[in-house]
Amino acid sequence: MYKENGNISIHTENIFPIIKKWLYSDKDIFVRELISNASDAISKLKRLASIGEANINADTKFEVRVLYNKDNNTIKFIDNGIGMTADEVKKYINQVAFSGAEDFISRYKDKMDEANQIIGHFGLGFYSSFMVSEKVEIDTLSFKEGAEAVKWRCTGGTEYELEASERSERGTTVTLYLDEEGKEFLNEYKLREIIEKHCSFLPVEIYLENEKEERKEDRKPLNDTQPLWTKNPKDCTDEEYKEFYTKVFKDFKEPLFWIHLNVDYPFNLKGILYFPKLKHELDASEGQIKLYNNQVFVADNIKEIIPEFLLLLKGVIDCADLPLNVSRSFLQKDANVIKISKHITKKVSDKLTELFKKERDKYNSFWDDINVFIKYGCMRDESFYDKVKDILIFKTTNEEYITLQQYLERNKEKHEKKVFYVNDEVQQAQYVKLFKENNLEAIILNSAIDSHFINFLEMKESGVQFNRIDSDLSDVLKDNEAAVDESKAKELEDMFKANLGKDKLTIKVESLKATRIPAIMLLSEHSRRMQEMSAMFRGMDVKNMFPSEETLVINKNSELINALLDMSNNEDKKEDIKLICEHIYDLALIGNKQLGAEEMAKFIERSNKILEKLI
Ligand code: ADP
């Protein structure tokens, strides 16, 4: 039996303290690293066997075992994979792995923050075990014929020991002798949680066991070795997609639909993207895209790889071609990353287009849940907008779902290039009623994102103008056949002006079609938008900078208004006229917005006065 003591070829003397310190916040990753090394060792052996380069027993059950032992303070990672010869241990563990760690440190020495963000700290691999251990031992036997088993030991300095081992089974056991702080990992629940987080979908079965207990007959692996995304979409059922969704995202609401990504060339990308059902709009922030690298979980929601708007969805993406050992800022410029993110965007727009064309009813029924996502996507990514612009739909006040083009086409005789919209169906009910009575239609835009989205569409669709349903309607509601006598109009205008005493209010008299309502309040779209926009900047005196431009439109077709005109010369009725003018104004105001406290008090007082007059 030979024994060798040596020095690990490394120049940075203090590599371990640095590793320990840097990765302190994310210690768990040693579990992932050691399990994925073990799983890789098995995959490598299987590959060699498949091309006739290795002999394996047909009934070999490949597995990775994680054994914890509270008496000895150890955790063992055992695999029956490829194993290592003494030379390989020297090369891969003493030199390669170390140089990987050294490389990592020299690269990020001055950029600690960035280093912490590096996805999963890949490449640090085996040496992450020293984050929790005072001593690490490798006991391994290579699959190669005639190979001798070896044991490697290192106590976290730059020296190692290598000696012959008595091991007789092919494979590797890595034993961690935990240090004081590392002992927290001797806890079944904790270990299970970490394994489930990172290794749930590794391709080799993983078992977590208490070394002091007998192996249980009915033990179950902690992972699913063939996650749904690795299968051919043709072989997956709806039930399987839904079950997978519930399991991975712990979301018990069924997803609306999904997209199975499956690309082999020019890059390797697999995954499933789900469109979740939203409970309310705020849920949109709860999207989650899990990124995997060859079935090893890397991280959630990496916006450098996944187009940002897709983060509103839920899904898994497995991509072996991502350079995960570089910093995130670098990732954004990586050609593969750009291609991948373009590909995903295209797949999403293709799926939406297919639904729109082939299953329009379904698409309509999904719209309330998916519109925020699509609108956000359009604003974040021009190329996405170009792909989906013709399948953007809008719900109308008649409960239909139509495209912008359809709306414009249908209404061009009545109001060319103008799109009327409702953003609060309750508050704007009076206007909606007016619209319906006049066979007009408006679209409903009641998401928080819509005010930005209409600005965006106005920029994109030349000449199209969005107007809230209470904006300048005179043109569309005016009854051209019943022209208003100018002198009468003037009389009414003066009457309201005098009785209301509101200098800033514009008063207009029109004959409104198909309604007997005495008056409506209109707000200029432009000044309202300016107000809304500047309201976002706190401390600004919005009201004075952009006073709202309100217009009270008096309806000459209203009986009440005509009666009012008849009363106008009657001196005895002066007080009543004032009461009616004020009340008509308040009613128009209530139809438009909530009254303020003072206005409300006055309104109630006046209403009572009017009732008294009926006695
Ligand atoms: P990486 O896995 O990123 O290459 P590591 O530091 O984790 O870096 O491992 C270095 C090398 O050591 C691996 O590439 C592999 O060749 C070898 N190795 C590590 N663990 C095992 C194992 N359980 N069985 C066989 N070889 C292993």
XYZ file of C-alpha atoms and ligand atoms in Angstrom:
642
model
C 0.000 0.000 0.000
C 1.398 3.320 -0.915
C 0.875 6.600 0.738
C 1.663 10.004 -0.604
C 1.670 13.381 0.959
C 1.769 16.306 -1.325
C 1.085 19.931 -1.846
C -1.890 21.040 -3.798
C -0.606 23.110 -6.682
C -1.939 26.429 -5.821
C -0.500 29.846 -5.426
C -3.079 31.585 -3.403
C -2.234 30.460 0.087
C -5.350 31.602 1.745
C -7.842 30.129 -0.638
C -9.946 28.395 1.984
C -10.603 31.325 4.241
C -11.648 33.229 1.158
C -13.975 30.531 -0.033
C -15.480 30.264 3.395
C -15.981 33.945 3.758
C -17.306 34.633 0.313
C -19.769 31.918 0.113
C -20.850 32.217 3.656
C -24.250 33.503 2.761
C -25.001 30.630 0.476
C -23.433 27.672 2.194
C -26.091 25.215 1.059
C -24.574 25.019 -2.367
C -22.028 22.404 -1.279
C -24.902 19.911 -1.234
C -25.835 20.750 -4.766
C -22.232 20.651 -5.952
C -21.412 17.281 -4.439
C -24.660 15.698 -5.562
C -24.272 16.995 -9.085
C -20.681 15.719 -9.230
C -21.989 12.324 -8.138
C -24.785 12.414 -10.662
C -22.327 13.481 -13.402
C -20.063 10.576 -12.466
C -22.964 8.194 -13.069
C -24.033 9.841 -16.310
C -20.453 9.671 -17.585
C -20.259 5.978 -16.823
C -23.567 5.305 -18.534
C -22.396 7.181 -21.591
C -19.156 5.200 -21.719
C -21.094 1.961 -21.328
C -23.433 2.919 -24.141
C -20.530 3.245 -26.552
C -18.909 0.035 -25.285
C -16.104 1.746 -23.384
C -17.165 0.490 -19.974
C -18.671 -2.703 -18.665
C -21.543 -2.433 -16.296
C -23.830 -5.048 -14.891
C -27.194 -4.974 -16.581
C -28.989 -4.941 -13.243
C -26.959 -2.120 -11.712
C -29.199 0.333 -9.927
C -27.559 3.710 -10.223
C -28.076 6.026 -7.333
C -26.618 8.823 -5.275
C -26.851 8.402 -1.524
C -26.516 11.141 1.037
C -25.847 9.700 4.495
C -25.715 11.837 7.575
C -24.328 10.693 10.881
C -24.881 12.791 13.954
C -22.479 10.761 16.118
C -19.540 11.255 13.810
C -20.590 14.678 12.527
C -20.273 13.493 8.962
C -22.205 13.680 5.747
C -21.309 11.204 2.999
C -22.080 11.587 -0.668
C -21.909 8.181 -2.291
C -22.233 7.318 -5.947
C -21.645 4.218 -8.023
C -20.437 6.165 -11.020
C -17.220 6.413 -12.928
C -14.847 6.722 -9.937
C -11.319 8.110 -10.136
C -7.856 6.599 -10.348
C -5.039 8.034 -8.230
C -3.851 10.009 -11.232
C -7.294 11.377 -11.828
C -7.641 12.468 -8.233
C -4.347 14.299 -8.572
C -5.375 15.856 -11.805
C -9.055 16.639 -11.221
C -9.076 17.309 -7.538
C -5.628 18.637 -6.754
C -5.079 20.605 -9.905
C -8.188 21.202 -11.930
C -10.689 21.788 -9.195
C -8.250 23.895 -7.287
C -7.271 25.910 -10.252
C -10.962 26.428 -10.907
C -11.357 27.821 -7.429
C -8.212 29.857 -7.744
C -9.271 31.213 -11.056
C -12.580 32.166 -9.574
C -10.974 34.041 -6.762
C -8.392 35.868 -8.817
C -11.096 36.940 -11.186
C -13.423 38.245 -8.557
C -11.041 39.311 -5.831
C -11.989 42.939 -6.181
C -15.590 42.417 -7.006
C -17.066 40.702 -4.085
C -20.594 41.802 -4.792
C -20.486 40.585 -8.292
C -18.983 37.302 -7.195
C -21.848 36.779 -4.851
C -24.240 37.151 -7.689
C -22.561 34.699 -9.957
C -25.114 32.171 -10.834
C -24.812 29.314 -8.453
C -21.090 29.869 -8.171
C -20.643 27.152 -10.727
C -17.134 25.965 -11.295
C -16.246 26.123 -7.657
C -17.625 22.660 -7.328
C -15.943 20.206 -5.090
C -14.110 22.728 -2.955
C -17.299 24.281 -1.725
C -17.319 21.331 0.706
C -14.700 23.180 2.747
C -17.242 25.844 3.537
C -18.685 23.506 6.140
C -15.940 20.979 6.840
C -12.720 20.758 8.780
C -11.710 17.668 6.844
C -12.828 16.136 3.565
C -12.124 12.619 2.421
C -12.572 11.041 -0.979
C -12.640 7.293 -1.248
C -12.870 6.156 -4.835
C -12.468 3.249 -7.226
C -12.374 3.872 -10.937
C -14.405 1.773 -13.391
C -11.198 1.139 -15.322
C -10.007 -2.398 -15.342
C -7.191 -3.026 -12.875
C -7.664 0.354 -11.198
C -6.715 0.588 -7.554
C -8.898 2.305 -5.028
C -7.519 5.462 -3.450
C -8.265 7.662 -0.535
C -7.616 11.388 -0.549
C -7.760 13.532 2.521
C -7.404 17.217 3.082
C -7.950 19.342 6.120
C -8.509 22.589 4.358
C -4.935 23.723 3.960
C -2.959 23.352 0.819
C -1.693 19.899 1.780
C -3.310 16.634 0.939
C -2.734 12.958 1.646
C -3.274 10.257 -0.884
C -3.124 6.568 -0.048
C -4.384 3.218 -1.207
C -7.873 2.287 -0.124
C -9.589 -0.981 0.580
C -12.687 0.018 -1.280
C -13.949 -2.691 -3.588
C -17.045 -1.153 -5.190
C -16.760 1.082 -8.173
C -17.664 4.671 -7.453
C -16.884 7.473 -5.069
C -17.652 8.394 -1.498
C -16.992 11.938 -0.414
C -17.072 12.281 3.367
C -17.366 15.684 4.983
C -16.238 15.995 8.587
C -18.281 18.996 9.527
C -16.815 21.895 11.433
C -18.688 23.587 14.259
C -20.742 25.786 11.993
C -21.302 23.035 9.477
C -23.073 20.893 12.029
C -26.290 22.694 11.343
C -26.516 20.560 8.223
C -26.846 17.358 10.253
C -30.542 17.769 10.109
C -32.723 15.646 7.920
C -35.264 18.384 7.227
C -32.646 20.897 6.299
C -30.818 18.508 4.012
C -34.060 17.401 2.435
C -35.086 20.977 1.823
C -31.793 21.826 0.135
C -31.835 18.705 -1.994
C -35.402 19.316 -3.038
C -34.612 22.891 -3.930
C -31.627 22.176 -6.111
C -31.791 18.558 -7.112
C -35.484 17.784 -7.527
C -35.028 16.964 -11.173
C -31.550 15.479 -11.359
C -31.376 12.526 -13.741
C -30.104 10.037 -11.146
C -32.087 8.890 -8.119
C -31.051 10.556 -4.873
C -31.667 9.054 -1.443
C -31.250 10.781 1.867
C -30.591 8.404 4.744
C -29.543 8.299 8.364
C -26.334 6.285 8.360
C -27.134 4.799 11.738
C -30.392 3.310 10.574
C -30.932 0.312 8.333
C -31.796 1.095 4.733
C -35.525 1.051 4.385
C -37.058 -1.348 1.901
C -39.621 1.166 0.720
C -37.254 4.120 0.459
C -38.129 6.639 -2.183
C -35.837 8.922 -4.112
C -36.166 12.623 -3.365
C -36.144 13.567 -6.999
C -37.989 13.049 -10.224
C -35.346 11.816 -12.653
C -37.392 12.475 -15.748
C -39.105 15.809 -15.315
C -41.833 16.561 -17.770
C -39.795 19.087 -19.729
C -37.289 16.416 -20.760
C -40.035 14.425 -22.461
C -41.271 14.836 -25.967
C -44.261 17.202 -25.971
C -46.159 14.601 -27.974
C -45.958 12.183 -25.065
C -47.214 14.571 -22.402
C -50.849 14.810 -21.397
C -52.713 17.866 -20.146
C -53.049 16.166 -16.798
C -49.303 15.738 -16.562
C -48.689 19.394 -17.376
C -51.156 20.482 -14.711
C -49.809 18.097 -12.121
C -46.261 19.243 -12.783
C -47.357 22.853 -12.441
C -49.015 22.284 -9.090
C -46.055 20.358 -7.789
C -43.373 22.783 -8.847
C -45.121 26.073 -8.173
C -47.395 25.011 -5.331
C -50.143 26.866 -7.147
C -53.450 25.084 -6.894
C -55.203 27.213 -9.438
C -54.991 25.521 -12.798
C -52.771 27.253 -15.324
C -54.549 28.665 -18.361
C -52.257 27.116 -20.944
C -48.622 26.329 -21.462
C -45.817 26.197 -23.981
C -43.429 23.292 -24.105
C -40.018 24.420 -25.343
C -37.916 21.749 -26.951
C -34.925 22.768 -29.050
C -31.809 20.765 -29.883
C -30.256 23.004 -32.429
C -28.514 25.503 -32.633
C -28.673 25.446 -28.860
C -30.093 23.102 -26.351
C -33.162 24.379 -24.611
C -35.994 22.623 -22.932
C -38.678 23.880 -20.649
C -42.307 24.577 -20.017
C -43.805 28.040 -19.660
C -47.170 28.344 -17.989
C -49.633 31.207 -18.191
C -51.003 31.357 -14.673
C -54.497 32.253 -13.700
C -54.405 35.514 -11.817
C -56.467 36.074 -8.742
C -56.203 39.772 -9.110
C -53.871 41.951 -10.996
C -51.287 42.198 -8.258
C -50.572 38.529 -8.717
C -48.715 39.456 -11.838
C -45.696 40.097 -9.672
C -45.702 36.523 -8.562
C -44.352 34.991 -11.714
C -41.488 32.617 -11.338
C -39.155 31.184 -13.909
C -36.833 28.522 -12.623
C -33.628 28.052 -14.492
C -31.930 24.671 -14.687
C -28.672 23.543 -16.148
C -28.895 19.896 -17.152
C -31.635 19.339 -14.613
C -29.701 21.026 -11.804
C -31.541 24.011 -10.403
C -29.548 27.196 -10.801
C -31.743 30.075 -9.739
C -35.104 31.750 -9.985
C -35.969 34.691 -12.171
C -32.696 35.550 -13.818
C -33.661 38.514 -15.871
C -30.429 38.532 -17.799
C -31.423 35.303 -19.491
C -35.177 35.335 -19.569
C -36.779 38.354 -21.243
C -37.979 40.417 -18.339
C -41.653 40.371 -19.217
C -41.669 36.589 -19.253
C -40.897 36.676 -15.567
C -44.603 37.342 -15.103
C -45.200 33.756 -16.163
C -44.374 30.595 -14.300
C -42.109 28.011 -15.752
C -38.972 25.976 -15.920
C -36.184 26.430 -18.409
C -33.352 23.972 -18.749
C -30.439 25.082 -20.808
C -27.086 23.373 -20.873
C -25.540 25.945 -23.170
C -25.468 28.880 -20.838
C -22.109 30.064 -19.612
C -23.095 29.984 -15.992
C -19.721 30.627 -14.526
C -19.530 34.190 -15.684
C -20.984 37.194 -14.053
C -24.518 38.257 -14.732
C -23.655 41.522 -16.382
C -21.585 39.544 -18.831
C -24.434 37.157 -19.520
C -26.523 39.894 -21.051
C -24.057 40.269 -23.869
C -23.582 36.600 -24.519
C -24.663 35.634 -28.029
C -26.269 32.421 -26.888
C -28.250 34.188 -24.224
C -29.559 36.672 -26.763
C -30.543 33.876 -29.139
C -32.228 31.926 -26.408
C -34.205 34.830 -25.158
C -35.290 35.657 -28.733
C -36.330 32.096 -29.251
C -38.452 32.037 -26.130
C -40.117 35.298 -27.091
C -40.934 33.910 -30.508
C -42.388 30.717 -29.082
C -44.623 32.694 -26.782
C -45.925 34.910 -29.560
C -46.428 31.888 -31.832
C -48.501 30.168 -29.193
C -50.614 33.254 -28.609
C -51.156 33.676 -32.337
C -52.171 30.056 -32.681
C -54.702 30.412 -29.894
C -56.037 33.602 -31.417
C -56.474 31.990 -34.815
C -57.645 28.536 -33.866
C -59.311 28.873 -30.506
C -60.597 32.393 -30.424
C -63.204 31.780 -27.732
C -60.619 30.352 -25.420
C -58.254 33.200 -26.225
C -60.986 35.700 -25.387
C -61.716 33.956 -22.134
C -58.040 34.082 -21.171
C -57.673 37.722 -22.079
C -58.520 39.169 -18.679
C -55.731 37.077 -17.174
C -53.111 37.436 -19.863
C -53.571 40.994 -21.063
C -51.296 42.541 -18.470
C -48.554 40.173 -19.455
C -48.969 40.853 -23.171
C -49.171 44.609 -22.750
C -46.122 44.672 -20.555
C -44.301 42.496 -23.079
C -45.196 44.876 -25.914
C -43.803 47.842 -24.049
C -40.633 46.055 -22.974
C -39.812 44.398 -26.248
C -40.568 45.970 -29.599
C -40.079 42.728 -31.449
C -42.713 41.112 -29.265
C -45.088 43.953 -30.021
C -44.530 43.498 -33.746
C -45.401 39.851 -33.427
C -48.554 40.252 -31.372
C -49.913 43.624 -32.427
C -52.617 42.103 -34.585
C -53.812 39.775 -31.878
C -54.172 42.390 -29.161
C -57.819 42.447 -28.260
C -60.023 44.727 -26.219
C -63.178 43.996 -24.320
C -65.971 46.340 -25.323
C -68.841 47.762 -23.331
C -70.975 45.194 -25.190
C -68.901 42.335 -23.772
C -67.253 41.539 -27.073
C -63.524 41.069 -27.611
C -62.259 42.847 -30.686
C -58.990 44.037 -32.135
C -58.052 47.676 -32.457
C -58.488 47.487 -36.219
C -61.953 46.021 -35.813
C -62.908 48.773 -33.418
C -61.624 51.491 -35.710
C -63.280 49.954 -38.732
C -66.631 49.522 -37.011
C -66.701 53.033 -35.657
C -65.021 55.020 -38.381
C -68.250 56.661 -39.524
C -68.997 57.871 -36.036
C -65.592 58.897 -34.803
C -62.643 58.275 -37.023
C -59.396 57.118 -35.360
C -60.797 57.853 -31.938
C -60.990 55.058 -29.433
C -63.223 55.614 -26.433
C -62.393 53.718 -23.301
C -63.749 53.102 -19.835
C -61.359 52.703 -16.941
C -63.878 52.445 -14.147
C -67.091 50.768 -15.128
C -68.943 51.763 -11.983
C -67.911 55.380 -11.863
C -68.435 55.827 -15.575
C -71.739 53.927 -15.728
C -73.673 57.021 -16.719
C -71.510 57.541 -19.779
C -71.642 53.872 -20.697
C -75.431 54.096 -20.599
C -75.306 57.171 -22.798
C -73.043 55.344 -25.216
C -75.313 52.346 -25.375
C -78.376 54.507 -25.938
C -76.548 56.013 -28.876
C -75.303 52.703 -30.282
C -71.761 53.646 -29.530
C -69.174 51.376 -28.041
C -66.165 51.890 -25.855
C -63.450 49.498 -24.784
C -62.678 48.627 -21.219
C -59.165 49.395 -20.048
C -59.125 48.952 -16.324
C -55.656 47.612 -15.535
C -53.052 49.793 -13.924
C -50.856 49.200 -16.938
C -53.418 50.581 -19.396
C -52.685 54.257 -18.961
C -49.105 53.540 -20.043
C -50.226 51.152 -22.701
C -52.470 53.643 -24.472
C -49.618 56.138 -24.580
C -47.544 53.407 -26.122
C -50.196 52.510 -28.698
C -50.677 56.131 -29.653
C -46.984 56.304 -30.411
C -47.102 53.128 -32.447
C -50.379 53.468 -34.319
C -50.238 56.712 -36.134
C -53.204 58.982 -35.717
C -55.046 56.743 -33.281
C -56.207 58.620 -30.238
C -57.538 57.195 -27.023
C -60.184 59.185 -25.209
C -61.768 58.318 -21.946
C -65.504 57.916 -22.206
C -66.055 61.192 -20.355
C -63.734 63.232 -22.531
C -64.797 65.414 -25.387
C -67.933 63.695 -26.621
C -69.787 66.608 -28.081
C -69.068 65.545 -31.632
C -70.286 62.022 -31.237
C -73.325 62.785 -29.146
C -74.468 65.939 -30.867
C -77.800 65.674 -32.612
C -77.045 67.482 -35.851
C -80.647 67.443 -36.867
C -81.790 69.420 -33.877
C -79.641 72.505 -34.056
C -79.787 74.674 -30.973
C -81.067 78.163 -31.331
C -78.121 80.430 -30.617
C -79.936 82.937 -28.486
C -81.460 80.188 -26.359
C -78.085 78.621 -25.953
C -76.617 81.919 -24.832
C -79.429 82.399 -22.361
C -78.867 78.987 -20.820
C -75.137 79.462 -20.690
C -75.513 82.780 -18.914
C -78.066 81.352 -16.536
C -75.769 78.503 -15.437
C -72.736 80.741 -15.277
C -74.483 83.221 -13.047
C -75.996 80.623 -10.748
C -73.006 78.355 -10.400
C -70.384 81.055 -10.102
C -67.585 78.820 -11.382
C -65.174 80.877 -13.493
C -63.102 77.979 -14.686
C -66.001 75.852 -15.816
C -66.815 75.876 -19.520
C -70.501 75.705 -20.232
C -71.819 74.493 -23.545
C -75.318 73.886 -24.826
C -75.926 71.015 -27.254
C -78.786 68.832 -28.369
C -77.690 65.395 -27.274
C -78.976 62.433 -29.207
C -81.194 59.802 -27.682
C -81.097 61.038 -24.151
C -83.108 63.322 -21.926
C -80.435 63.671 -19.328
C -80.176 67.412 -18.467
C -76.389 67.680 -18.443
C -73.141 65.788 -18.499
C -69.696 66.686 -17.347
C -66.804 66.279 -19.754
C -63.095 66.428 -18.980
C -60.418 67.241 -21.453
C -58.419 64.078 -22.116
C -55.197 65.981 -22.426
C -55.346 67.921 -19.179
C -56.583 64.877 -17.272
C -53.643 62.818 -18.494
C -51.224 65.587 -17.614
C -52.701 65.670 -14.141
C -52.485 61.936 -13.716
C -48.942 61.848 -14.933
C -47.716 64.637 -12.731
C -49.570 63.228 -9.738
C -46.857 60.612 -9.729
C -44.311 63.245 -8.832
C -44.929 64.012 -5.249
C -44.840 67.483 -3.909
C -45.893 69.019 -7.189
C -48.757 71.426 -7.116
C -50.616 69.488 -9.752
C -53.956 71.197 -9.446
C -52.499 74.592 -10.216
C -50.074 73.509 -12.872
C -52.605 71.526 -14.837
C -56.076 72.660 -13.842
C -58.646 70.166 -15.023
C -60.551 71.448 -17.985
C -64.163 70.663 -17.208
C -67.043 71.308 -19.521
C -70.659 71.121 -18.447
C -72.714 70.177 -21.490
C -76.343 71.233 -21.109
C -78.717 69.078 -23.109
C -81.174 71.158 -25.025
C -83.181 67.975 -25.644
C -83.946 67.655 -21.980
C -87.421 68.569 -20.775
C -86.056 69.904 -17.561
C -83.753 72.288 -19.381
C -86.557 73.544 -21.580
C -88.752 74.069 -18.540
C -85.900 75.953 -16.946
C -85.741 78.243 -19.963
C -89.444 78.926 -19.665
C -88.976 79.911 -16.033
C -86.092 82.226 -16.711
C -88.081 85.448 -16.967
C -90.090 84.790 -13.871
C -88.620 86.886 -11.076
C -90.389 84.813 -8.396
C -88.611 81.716 -9.527
C -85.124 83.094 -9.149
C -84.329 80.990 -6.134
C -85.742 77.837 -7.685
C -83.706 78.398 -10.823
C -80.527 78.628 -8.780
C -81.454 75.453 -6.930
C -82.085 73.576 -10.163
C -78.893 74.820 -11.844
C -76.819 73.788 -8.848
C -78.507 70.453 -8.656
C -78.092 69.720 -12.337
C -74.415 70.563 -11.987
C -74.024 68.277 -8.973
C -75.793 65.411 -10.716
C -73.504 65.772 -13.710
C -70.557 65.827 -11.322
C -71.706 62.725 -9.455
C -71.968 60.938 -12.792
C -68.322 61.742 -13.298
C -66.575 61.351 -9.971
C -67.098 61.128 -6.259
C -68.112 64.306 -4.542
C -65.812 65.838 -1.985
C -66.957 66.164 1.634
C -68.178 69.715 1.356
C -69.851 69.139 -1.996
C -71.587 66.075 -0.591
C -72.941 67.964 2.422
C -74.291 70.688 0.179
C -75.800 68.177 -2.194
C -77.718 66.418 0.579
C -78.916 69.660 2.070
C -80.186 70.846 -1.292
C -81.824 67.498 -2.054
C -83.783 67.786 1.163
C -84.816 71.303 0.287
C -86.125 70.084 -3.056
C -88.092 67.317 -1.365
C -89.617 69.839 1.023
C -90.880 71.763 -1.955
C -92.863 68.730 -3.019
C -94.912 68.706 0.156
P -16.628 20.528 -11.929
O -17.587 19.505 -11.445
O -17.234 21.838 -12.184
O -15.767 20.044 -13.039
P -15.466 20.059 -9.368
O -14.504 20.817 -8.548
O -16.770 19.820 -8.720
O -15.616 20.820 -10.725
O -14.859 18.660 -9.734
C -13.639 18.516 -10.405
C -13.551 17.219 -11.113
O -13.390 16.161 -10.177
C -14.781 16.840 -11.905
O -14.787 17.426 -13.167
C -14.625 15.314 -11.996
O -13.748 14.950 -13.033
C -13.975 14.978 -10.688
N -14.976 14.525 -9.720
C -15.536 15.221 -8.715
N -16.435 14.466 -8.034
C -16.435 13.256 -8.610
C -17.145 12.016 -8.382
N -18.056 11.901 -7.403
N -16.855 10.972 -9.186
C -15.961 11.081 -10.173
N -15.270 12.204 -10.455
C -15.489 13.274 -9.688
